[in-house]
PDB file of C-alpha atoms in Angstrom:
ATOM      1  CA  UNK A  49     -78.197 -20.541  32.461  1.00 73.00           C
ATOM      2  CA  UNK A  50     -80.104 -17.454  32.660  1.00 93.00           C
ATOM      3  CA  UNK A  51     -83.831 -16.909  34.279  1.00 96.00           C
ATOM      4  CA  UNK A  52     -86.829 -14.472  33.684  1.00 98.00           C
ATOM      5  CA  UNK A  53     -86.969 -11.093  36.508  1.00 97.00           C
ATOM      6  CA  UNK A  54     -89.038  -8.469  36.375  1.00 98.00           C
ATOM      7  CA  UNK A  55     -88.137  -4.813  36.107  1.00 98.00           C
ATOM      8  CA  UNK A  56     -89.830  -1.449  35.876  1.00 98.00           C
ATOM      9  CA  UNK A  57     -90.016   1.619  33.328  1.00 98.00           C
ATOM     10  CA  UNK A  58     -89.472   4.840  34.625  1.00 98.00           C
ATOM     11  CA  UNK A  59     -93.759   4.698  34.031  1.00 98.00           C
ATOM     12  CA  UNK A  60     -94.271   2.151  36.598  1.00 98.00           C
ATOM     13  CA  UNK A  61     -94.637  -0.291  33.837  1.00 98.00           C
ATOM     14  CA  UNK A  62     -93.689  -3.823  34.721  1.00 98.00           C
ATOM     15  CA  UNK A  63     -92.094  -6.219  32.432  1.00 98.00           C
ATOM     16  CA  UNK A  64     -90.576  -9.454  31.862  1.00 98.00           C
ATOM     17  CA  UNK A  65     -86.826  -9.728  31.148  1.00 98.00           C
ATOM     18  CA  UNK A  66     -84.534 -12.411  30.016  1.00 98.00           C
ATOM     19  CA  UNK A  67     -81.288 -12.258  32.745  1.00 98.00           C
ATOM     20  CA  UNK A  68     -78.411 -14.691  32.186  1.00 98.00           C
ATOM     21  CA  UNK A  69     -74.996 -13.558  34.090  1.00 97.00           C
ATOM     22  CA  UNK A  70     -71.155 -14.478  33.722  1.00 96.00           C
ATOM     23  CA  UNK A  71     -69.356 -17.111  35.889  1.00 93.00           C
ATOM     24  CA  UNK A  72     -67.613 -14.266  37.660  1.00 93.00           C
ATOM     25  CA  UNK A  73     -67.643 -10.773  37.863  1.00 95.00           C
ATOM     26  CA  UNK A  74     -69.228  -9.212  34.532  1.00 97.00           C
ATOM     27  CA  UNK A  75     -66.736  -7.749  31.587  1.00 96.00           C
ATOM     28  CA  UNK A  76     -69.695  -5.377  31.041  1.00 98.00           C
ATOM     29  CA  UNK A  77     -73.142  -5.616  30.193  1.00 98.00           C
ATOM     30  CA  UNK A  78     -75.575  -6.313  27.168  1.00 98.00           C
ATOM     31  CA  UNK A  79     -78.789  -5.905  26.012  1.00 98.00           C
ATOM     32  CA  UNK A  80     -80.236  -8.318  23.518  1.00 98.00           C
ATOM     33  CA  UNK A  81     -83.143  -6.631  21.511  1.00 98.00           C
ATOM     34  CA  UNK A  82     -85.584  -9.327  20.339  1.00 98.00           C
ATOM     35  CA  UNK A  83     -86.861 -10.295  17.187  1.00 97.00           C
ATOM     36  CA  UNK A  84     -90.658  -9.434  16.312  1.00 96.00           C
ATOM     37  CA  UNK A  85     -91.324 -13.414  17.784  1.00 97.00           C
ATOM     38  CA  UNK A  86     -90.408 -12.481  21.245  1.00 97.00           C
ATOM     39  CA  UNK A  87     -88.470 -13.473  24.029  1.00 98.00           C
ATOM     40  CA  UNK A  88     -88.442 -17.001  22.260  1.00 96.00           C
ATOM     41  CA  UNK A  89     -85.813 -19.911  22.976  1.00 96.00           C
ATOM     42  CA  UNK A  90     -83.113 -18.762  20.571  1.00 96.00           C
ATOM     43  CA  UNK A  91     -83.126 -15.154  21.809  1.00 97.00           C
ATOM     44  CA  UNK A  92     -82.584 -16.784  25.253  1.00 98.00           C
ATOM     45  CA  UNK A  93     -79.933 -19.082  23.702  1.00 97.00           C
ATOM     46  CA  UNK A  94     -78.128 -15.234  22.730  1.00 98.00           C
ATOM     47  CA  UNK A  95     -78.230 -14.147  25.749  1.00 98.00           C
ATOM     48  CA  UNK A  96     -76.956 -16.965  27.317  1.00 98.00           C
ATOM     49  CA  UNK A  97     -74.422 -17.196  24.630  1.00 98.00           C
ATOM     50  CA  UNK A  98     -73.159 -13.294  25.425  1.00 98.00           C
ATOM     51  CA  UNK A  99     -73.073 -14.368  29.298  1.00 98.00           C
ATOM     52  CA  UNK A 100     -70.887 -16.898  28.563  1.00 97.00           C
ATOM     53  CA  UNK A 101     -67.981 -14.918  26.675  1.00 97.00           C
ATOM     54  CA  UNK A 102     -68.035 -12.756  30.425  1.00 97.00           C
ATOM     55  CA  UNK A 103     -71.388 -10.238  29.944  1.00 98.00           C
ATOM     56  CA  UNK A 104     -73.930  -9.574  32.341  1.00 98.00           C
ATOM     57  CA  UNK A 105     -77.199  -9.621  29.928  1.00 98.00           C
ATOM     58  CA  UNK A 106     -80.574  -8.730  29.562  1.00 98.00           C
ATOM     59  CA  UNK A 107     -83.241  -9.429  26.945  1.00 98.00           C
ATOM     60  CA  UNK A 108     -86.290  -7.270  27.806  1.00 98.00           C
ATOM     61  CA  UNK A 109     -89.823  -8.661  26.335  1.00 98.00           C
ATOM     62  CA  UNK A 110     -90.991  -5.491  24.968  1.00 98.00           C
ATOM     63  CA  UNK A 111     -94.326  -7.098  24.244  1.00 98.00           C
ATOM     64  CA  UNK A 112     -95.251  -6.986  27.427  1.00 98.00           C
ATOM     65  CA  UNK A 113     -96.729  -3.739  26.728  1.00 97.00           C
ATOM     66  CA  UNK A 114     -98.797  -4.998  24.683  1.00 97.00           C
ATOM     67  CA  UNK A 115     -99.292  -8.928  25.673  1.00 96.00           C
ATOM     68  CA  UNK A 116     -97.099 -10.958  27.903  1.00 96.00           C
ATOM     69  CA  UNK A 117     -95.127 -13.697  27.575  1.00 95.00           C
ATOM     70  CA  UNK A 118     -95.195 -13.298  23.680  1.00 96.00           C
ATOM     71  CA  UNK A 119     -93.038 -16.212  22.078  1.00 96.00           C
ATOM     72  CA  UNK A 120     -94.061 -16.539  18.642  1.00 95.00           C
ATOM     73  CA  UNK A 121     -93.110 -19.186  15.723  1.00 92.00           C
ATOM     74  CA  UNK A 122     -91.176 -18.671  12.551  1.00 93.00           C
ATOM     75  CA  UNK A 123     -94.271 -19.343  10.702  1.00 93.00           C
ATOM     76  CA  UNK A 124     -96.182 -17.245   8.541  1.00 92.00           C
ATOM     77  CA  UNK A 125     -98.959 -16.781  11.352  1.00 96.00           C
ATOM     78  CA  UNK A 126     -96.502 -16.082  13.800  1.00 95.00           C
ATOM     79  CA  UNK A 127     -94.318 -13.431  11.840  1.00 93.00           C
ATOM     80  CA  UNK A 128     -98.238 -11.806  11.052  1.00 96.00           C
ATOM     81  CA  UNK A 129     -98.735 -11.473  14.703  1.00 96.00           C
ATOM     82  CA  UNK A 130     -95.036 -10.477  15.821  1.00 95.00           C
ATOM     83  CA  UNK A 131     -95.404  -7.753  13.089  1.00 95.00           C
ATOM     84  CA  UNK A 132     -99.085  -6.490  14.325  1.00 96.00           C
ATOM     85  CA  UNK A 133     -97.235  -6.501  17.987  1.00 96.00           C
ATOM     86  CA  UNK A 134     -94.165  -4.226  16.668  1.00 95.00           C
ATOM     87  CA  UNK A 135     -95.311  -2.173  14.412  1.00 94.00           C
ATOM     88  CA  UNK A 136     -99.147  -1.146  15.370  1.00 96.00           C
ATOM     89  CA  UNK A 137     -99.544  -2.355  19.034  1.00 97.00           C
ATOM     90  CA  UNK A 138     -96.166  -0.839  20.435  1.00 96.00           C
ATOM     91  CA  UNK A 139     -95.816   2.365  21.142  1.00 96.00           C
ATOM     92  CA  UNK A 140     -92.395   3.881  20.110  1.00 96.00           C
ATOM     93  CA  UNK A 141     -91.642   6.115  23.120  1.00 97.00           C
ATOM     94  CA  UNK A 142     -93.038   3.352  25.538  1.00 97.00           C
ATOM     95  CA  UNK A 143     -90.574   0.913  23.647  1.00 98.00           C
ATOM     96  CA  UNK A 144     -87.645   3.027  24.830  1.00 98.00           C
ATOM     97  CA  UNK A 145     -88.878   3.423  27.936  1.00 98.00           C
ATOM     98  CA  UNK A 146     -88.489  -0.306  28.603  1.00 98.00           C
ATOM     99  CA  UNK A 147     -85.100  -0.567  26.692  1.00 98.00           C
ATOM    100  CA  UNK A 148     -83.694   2.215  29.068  1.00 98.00           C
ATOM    101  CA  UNK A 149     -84.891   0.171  32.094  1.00 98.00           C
ATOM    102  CA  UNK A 150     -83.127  -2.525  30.700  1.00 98.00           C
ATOM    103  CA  UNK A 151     -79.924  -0.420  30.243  1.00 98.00           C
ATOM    104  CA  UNK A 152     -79.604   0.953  34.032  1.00 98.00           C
ATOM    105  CA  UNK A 153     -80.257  -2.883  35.143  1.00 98.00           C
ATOM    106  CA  UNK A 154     -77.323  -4.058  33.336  1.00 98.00           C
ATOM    107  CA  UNK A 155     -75.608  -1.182  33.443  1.00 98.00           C
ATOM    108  CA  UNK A 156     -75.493  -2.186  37.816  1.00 96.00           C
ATOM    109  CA  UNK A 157     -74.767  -5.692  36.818  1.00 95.00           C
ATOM    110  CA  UNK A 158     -71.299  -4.677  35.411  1.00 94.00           C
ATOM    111  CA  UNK A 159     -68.303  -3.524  37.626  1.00 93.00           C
ATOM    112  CA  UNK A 160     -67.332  -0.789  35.138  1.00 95.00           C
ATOM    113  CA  UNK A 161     -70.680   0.574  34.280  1.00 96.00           C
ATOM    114  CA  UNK A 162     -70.554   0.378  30.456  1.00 98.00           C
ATOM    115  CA  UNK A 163     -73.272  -1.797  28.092  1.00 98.00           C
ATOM    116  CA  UNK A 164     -73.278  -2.607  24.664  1.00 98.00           C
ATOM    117  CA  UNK A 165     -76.553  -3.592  22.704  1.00 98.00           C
ATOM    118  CA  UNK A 166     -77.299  -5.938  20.487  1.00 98.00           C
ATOM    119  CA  UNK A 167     -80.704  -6.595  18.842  1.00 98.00           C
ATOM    120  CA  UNK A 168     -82.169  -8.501  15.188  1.00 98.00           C
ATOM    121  CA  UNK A 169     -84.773  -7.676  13.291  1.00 96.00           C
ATOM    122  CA  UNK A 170     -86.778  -5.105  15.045  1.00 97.00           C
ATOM    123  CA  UNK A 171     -84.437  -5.434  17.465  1.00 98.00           C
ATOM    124  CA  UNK A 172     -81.784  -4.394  14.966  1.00 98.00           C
ATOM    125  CA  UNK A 173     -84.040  -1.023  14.494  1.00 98.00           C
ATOM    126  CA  UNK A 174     -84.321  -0.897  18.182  1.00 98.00           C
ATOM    127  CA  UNK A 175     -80.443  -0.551  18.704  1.00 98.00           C
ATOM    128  CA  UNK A 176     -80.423   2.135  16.329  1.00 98.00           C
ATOM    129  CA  UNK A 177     -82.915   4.171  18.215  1.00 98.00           C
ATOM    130  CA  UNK A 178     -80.890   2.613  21.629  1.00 98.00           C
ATOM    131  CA  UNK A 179     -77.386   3.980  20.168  1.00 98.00           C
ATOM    132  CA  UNK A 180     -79.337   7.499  19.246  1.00 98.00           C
ATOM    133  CA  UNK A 181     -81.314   8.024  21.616  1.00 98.00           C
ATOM    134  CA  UNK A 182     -80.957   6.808  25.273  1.00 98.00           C
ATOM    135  CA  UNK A 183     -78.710   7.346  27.610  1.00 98.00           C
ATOM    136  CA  UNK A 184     -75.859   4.807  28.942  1.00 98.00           C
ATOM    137  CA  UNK A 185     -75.622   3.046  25.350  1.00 98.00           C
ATOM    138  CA  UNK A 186     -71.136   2.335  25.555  1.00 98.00           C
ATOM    139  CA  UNK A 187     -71.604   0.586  21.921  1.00 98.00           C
ATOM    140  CA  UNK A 188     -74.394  -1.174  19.672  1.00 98.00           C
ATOM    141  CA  UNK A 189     -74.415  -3.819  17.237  1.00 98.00           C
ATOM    142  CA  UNK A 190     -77.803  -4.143  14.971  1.00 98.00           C
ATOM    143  CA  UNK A 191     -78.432  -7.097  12.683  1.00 98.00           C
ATOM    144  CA  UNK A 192     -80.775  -6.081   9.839  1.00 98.00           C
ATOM    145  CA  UNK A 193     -82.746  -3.560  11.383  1.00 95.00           C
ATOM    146  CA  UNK A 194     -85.939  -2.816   9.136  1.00 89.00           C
ATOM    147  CA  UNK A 195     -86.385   0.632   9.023  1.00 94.00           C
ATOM    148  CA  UNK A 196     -83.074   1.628   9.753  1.00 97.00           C
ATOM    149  CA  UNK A 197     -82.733   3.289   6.472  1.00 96.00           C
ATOM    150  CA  UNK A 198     -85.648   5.496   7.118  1.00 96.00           C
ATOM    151  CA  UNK A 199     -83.653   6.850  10.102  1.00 96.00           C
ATOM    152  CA  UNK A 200     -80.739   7.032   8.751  1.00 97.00           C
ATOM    153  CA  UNK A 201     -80.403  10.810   9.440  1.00 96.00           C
ATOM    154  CA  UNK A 202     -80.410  10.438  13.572  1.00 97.00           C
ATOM    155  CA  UNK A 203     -77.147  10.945  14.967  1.00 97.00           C
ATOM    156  CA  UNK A 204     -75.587   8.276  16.996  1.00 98.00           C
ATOM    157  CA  UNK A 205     -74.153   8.721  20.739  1.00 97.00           C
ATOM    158  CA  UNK A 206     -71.620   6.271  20.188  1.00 98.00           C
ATOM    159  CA  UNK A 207     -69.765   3.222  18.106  1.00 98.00           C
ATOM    160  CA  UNK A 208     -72.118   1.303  16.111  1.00 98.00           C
ATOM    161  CA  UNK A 209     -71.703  -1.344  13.552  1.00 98.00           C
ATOM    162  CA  UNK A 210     -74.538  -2.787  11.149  1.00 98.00           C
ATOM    163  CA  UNK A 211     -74.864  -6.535   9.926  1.00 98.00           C
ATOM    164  CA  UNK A 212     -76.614  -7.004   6.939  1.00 98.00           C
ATOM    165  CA  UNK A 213     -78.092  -9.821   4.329  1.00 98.00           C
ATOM    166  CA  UNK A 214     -76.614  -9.673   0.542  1.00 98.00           C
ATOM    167  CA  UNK A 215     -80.151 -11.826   0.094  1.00 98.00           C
ATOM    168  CA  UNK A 216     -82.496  -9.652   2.014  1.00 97.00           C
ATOM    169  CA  UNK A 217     -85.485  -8.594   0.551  1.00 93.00           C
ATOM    170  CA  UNK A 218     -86.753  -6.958   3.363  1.00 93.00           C
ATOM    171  CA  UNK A 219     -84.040  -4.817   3.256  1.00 97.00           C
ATOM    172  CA  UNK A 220     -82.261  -4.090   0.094  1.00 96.00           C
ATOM    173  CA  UNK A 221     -78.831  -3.109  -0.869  1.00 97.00           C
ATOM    174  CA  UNK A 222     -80.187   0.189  -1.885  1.00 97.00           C
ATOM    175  CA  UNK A 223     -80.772   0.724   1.808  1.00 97.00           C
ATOM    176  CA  UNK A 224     -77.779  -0.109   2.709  1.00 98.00           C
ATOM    177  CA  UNK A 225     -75.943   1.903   0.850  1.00 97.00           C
ATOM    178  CA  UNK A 226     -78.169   4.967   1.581  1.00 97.00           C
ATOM    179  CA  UNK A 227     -77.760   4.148   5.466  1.00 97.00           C
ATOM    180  CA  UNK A 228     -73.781   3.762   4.501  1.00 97.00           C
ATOM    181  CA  UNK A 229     -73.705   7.299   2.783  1.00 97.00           C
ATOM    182  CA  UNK A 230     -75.350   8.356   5.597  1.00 97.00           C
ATOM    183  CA  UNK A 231     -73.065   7.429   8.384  1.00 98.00           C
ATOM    184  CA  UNK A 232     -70.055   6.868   7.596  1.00 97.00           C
ATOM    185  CA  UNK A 233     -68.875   6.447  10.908  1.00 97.00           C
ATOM    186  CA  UNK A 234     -70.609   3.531  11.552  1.00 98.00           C
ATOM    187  CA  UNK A 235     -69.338   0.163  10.108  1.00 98.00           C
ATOM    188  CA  UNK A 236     -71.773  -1.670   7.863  1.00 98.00           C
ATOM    189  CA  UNK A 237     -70.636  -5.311   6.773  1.00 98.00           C
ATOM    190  CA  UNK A 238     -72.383  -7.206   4.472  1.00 98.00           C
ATOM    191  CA  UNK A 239     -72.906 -10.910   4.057  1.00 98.00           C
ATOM    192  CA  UNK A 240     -72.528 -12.679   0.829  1.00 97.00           C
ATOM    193  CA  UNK A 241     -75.611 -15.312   0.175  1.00 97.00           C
ATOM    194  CA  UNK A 242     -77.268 -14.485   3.624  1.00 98.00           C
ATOM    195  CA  UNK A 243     -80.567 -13.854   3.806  1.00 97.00           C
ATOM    196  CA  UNK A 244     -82.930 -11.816   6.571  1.00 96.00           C
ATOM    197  CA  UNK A 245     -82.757 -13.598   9.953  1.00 95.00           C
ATOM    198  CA  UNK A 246     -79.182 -15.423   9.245  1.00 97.00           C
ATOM    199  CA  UNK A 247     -78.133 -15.348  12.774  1.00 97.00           C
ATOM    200  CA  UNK A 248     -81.555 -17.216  13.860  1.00 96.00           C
ATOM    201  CA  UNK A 249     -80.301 -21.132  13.804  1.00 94.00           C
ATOM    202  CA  UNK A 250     -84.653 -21.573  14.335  1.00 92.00           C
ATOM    203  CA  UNK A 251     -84.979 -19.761  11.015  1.00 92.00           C
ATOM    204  CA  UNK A 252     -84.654 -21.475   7.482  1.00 90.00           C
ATOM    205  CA  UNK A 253     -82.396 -18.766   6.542  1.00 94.00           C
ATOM    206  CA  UNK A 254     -79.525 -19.374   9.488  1.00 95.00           C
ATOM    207  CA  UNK A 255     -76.180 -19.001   7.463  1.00 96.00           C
ATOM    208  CA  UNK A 256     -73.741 -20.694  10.124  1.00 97.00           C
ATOM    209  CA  UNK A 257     -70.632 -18.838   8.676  1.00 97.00           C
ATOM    210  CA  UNK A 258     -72.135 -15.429   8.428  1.00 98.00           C
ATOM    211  CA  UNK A 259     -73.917 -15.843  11.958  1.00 98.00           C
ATOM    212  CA  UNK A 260     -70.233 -17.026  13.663  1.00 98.00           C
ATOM    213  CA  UNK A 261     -68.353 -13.937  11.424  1.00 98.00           C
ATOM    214  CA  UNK A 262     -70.612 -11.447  12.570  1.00 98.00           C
ATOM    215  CA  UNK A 263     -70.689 -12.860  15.946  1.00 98.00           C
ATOM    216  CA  UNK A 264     -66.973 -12.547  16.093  1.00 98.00           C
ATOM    217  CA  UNK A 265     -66.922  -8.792  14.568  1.00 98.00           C
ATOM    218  CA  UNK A 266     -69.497  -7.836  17.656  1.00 98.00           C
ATOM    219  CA  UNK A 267     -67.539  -9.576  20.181  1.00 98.00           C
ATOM    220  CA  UNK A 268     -64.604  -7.951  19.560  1.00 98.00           C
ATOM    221  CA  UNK A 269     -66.631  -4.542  19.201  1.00 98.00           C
ATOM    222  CA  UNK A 270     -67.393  -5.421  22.490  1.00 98.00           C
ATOM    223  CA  UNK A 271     -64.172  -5.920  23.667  1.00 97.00           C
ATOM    224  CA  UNK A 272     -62.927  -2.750  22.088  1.00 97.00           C
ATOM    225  CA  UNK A 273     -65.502  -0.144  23.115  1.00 97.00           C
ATOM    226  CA  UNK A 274     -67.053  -1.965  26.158  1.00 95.00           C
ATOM    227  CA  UNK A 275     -64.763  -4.479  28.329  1.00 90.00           C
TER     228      UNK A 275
END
């Protein structure tokens, strides 16, 4: 459905992204933040999935910075090197840089302007930072963003809602609740039994029934702040 483009950072920085468009004219637009394994199949498979409730999306590959055409496995050597990428390689401000890019794209894409983002994992961090700090950010959804707790003091620019893994042990209910005390304007679900990565049918941990409830919850997020 969709197909790789290139775009450009306010830097002059180059970069792959993931573009998959509505049968029509666009509701609005989305960003899908990837997971530390790249612009991989299933994150391609979300943004595909987005396009085809009416979005015009995008799915940057942020490791272009760094290494292009990253797509990593679900393996312990490829969650090493997605996590060496993300958390040493990248540089923070550079990140955003790229995810802004990706914002005024989409943001042309759609008749009325507004985008919503969406990202897991580091991704889910990502639209945390997205929601707080860029510009043109209508709504954001973030599915167990690691290090979101640590940040939980930033103040958002607009509606966002957190998904989160009862299971997680990446990120505990401690942090949860600390992120939840912490804004309690934003909407943090979460899901009984899942683990980290439930929305990730690739991963071991996919929980189908958490992955379709929270996809509903964001959709209509969407819908509300966005469409």
């Amino acid at each position: 459905m969709g197909q790789f483009r290139n775009l450009q950072a306010v830097d002059g920085h180059e970069f792959a992204a993931f573009e998959s468009l509505p049968d029509g004219e666009a509701r609005a637009g989305v960003v899908v933040i990837q997971e530390v394994f790249g612009v991989n199949p299933h994150i391609r498979s979300v943004a595909d999935g987005y396009a085809s409730e009416g979005y015009a999306v995008i799915a940057p590959a942020i490791f272009d910075r760094v290494e292009r055409g990253v797509e990593l496995g679900y393996d312990e050597a490829g969650m090493g090197a997605g996590i060496k990428l993300a958390f040493q390689d990248l540089k923070m401000e550079n990140t955003l840089k790229d995810l802004q890019a990706a914002i005024e794209h989409v943001s042309s894409r759609a008749p009325n302007g507004k985008v919503a983002v969406v990202g897991y994992c580091f991704g889910g961090l990502l639209t945390w930072l997205s929601a707080c700090e860029l510009d043109g950010v209508t709504c954001a959804s973030s599915y167990y963003g690691g290090g979101v707790a640590g940040m939980r003091e930033k103040q958002p620019r607009c509606p966002v809602m957190m998904h989160f893994g009862e299971l997680d042990a990446h990120i505990p209910l401690s942090d949860v609740e600390a992120v939840r005390t912490a804004q309690p304007g934003v909407q943090v679900f979460v899901y009984e039994g899942a683990d980290h990565g439930f929305n990730c049918d690739a991963r071991g941990s996919f929980d189908a029934d958490s992955a379709a409830l929270a996809r509903k919850r964001t959709l209509d997020f969407f819908s509300e702040h966005a469409a």
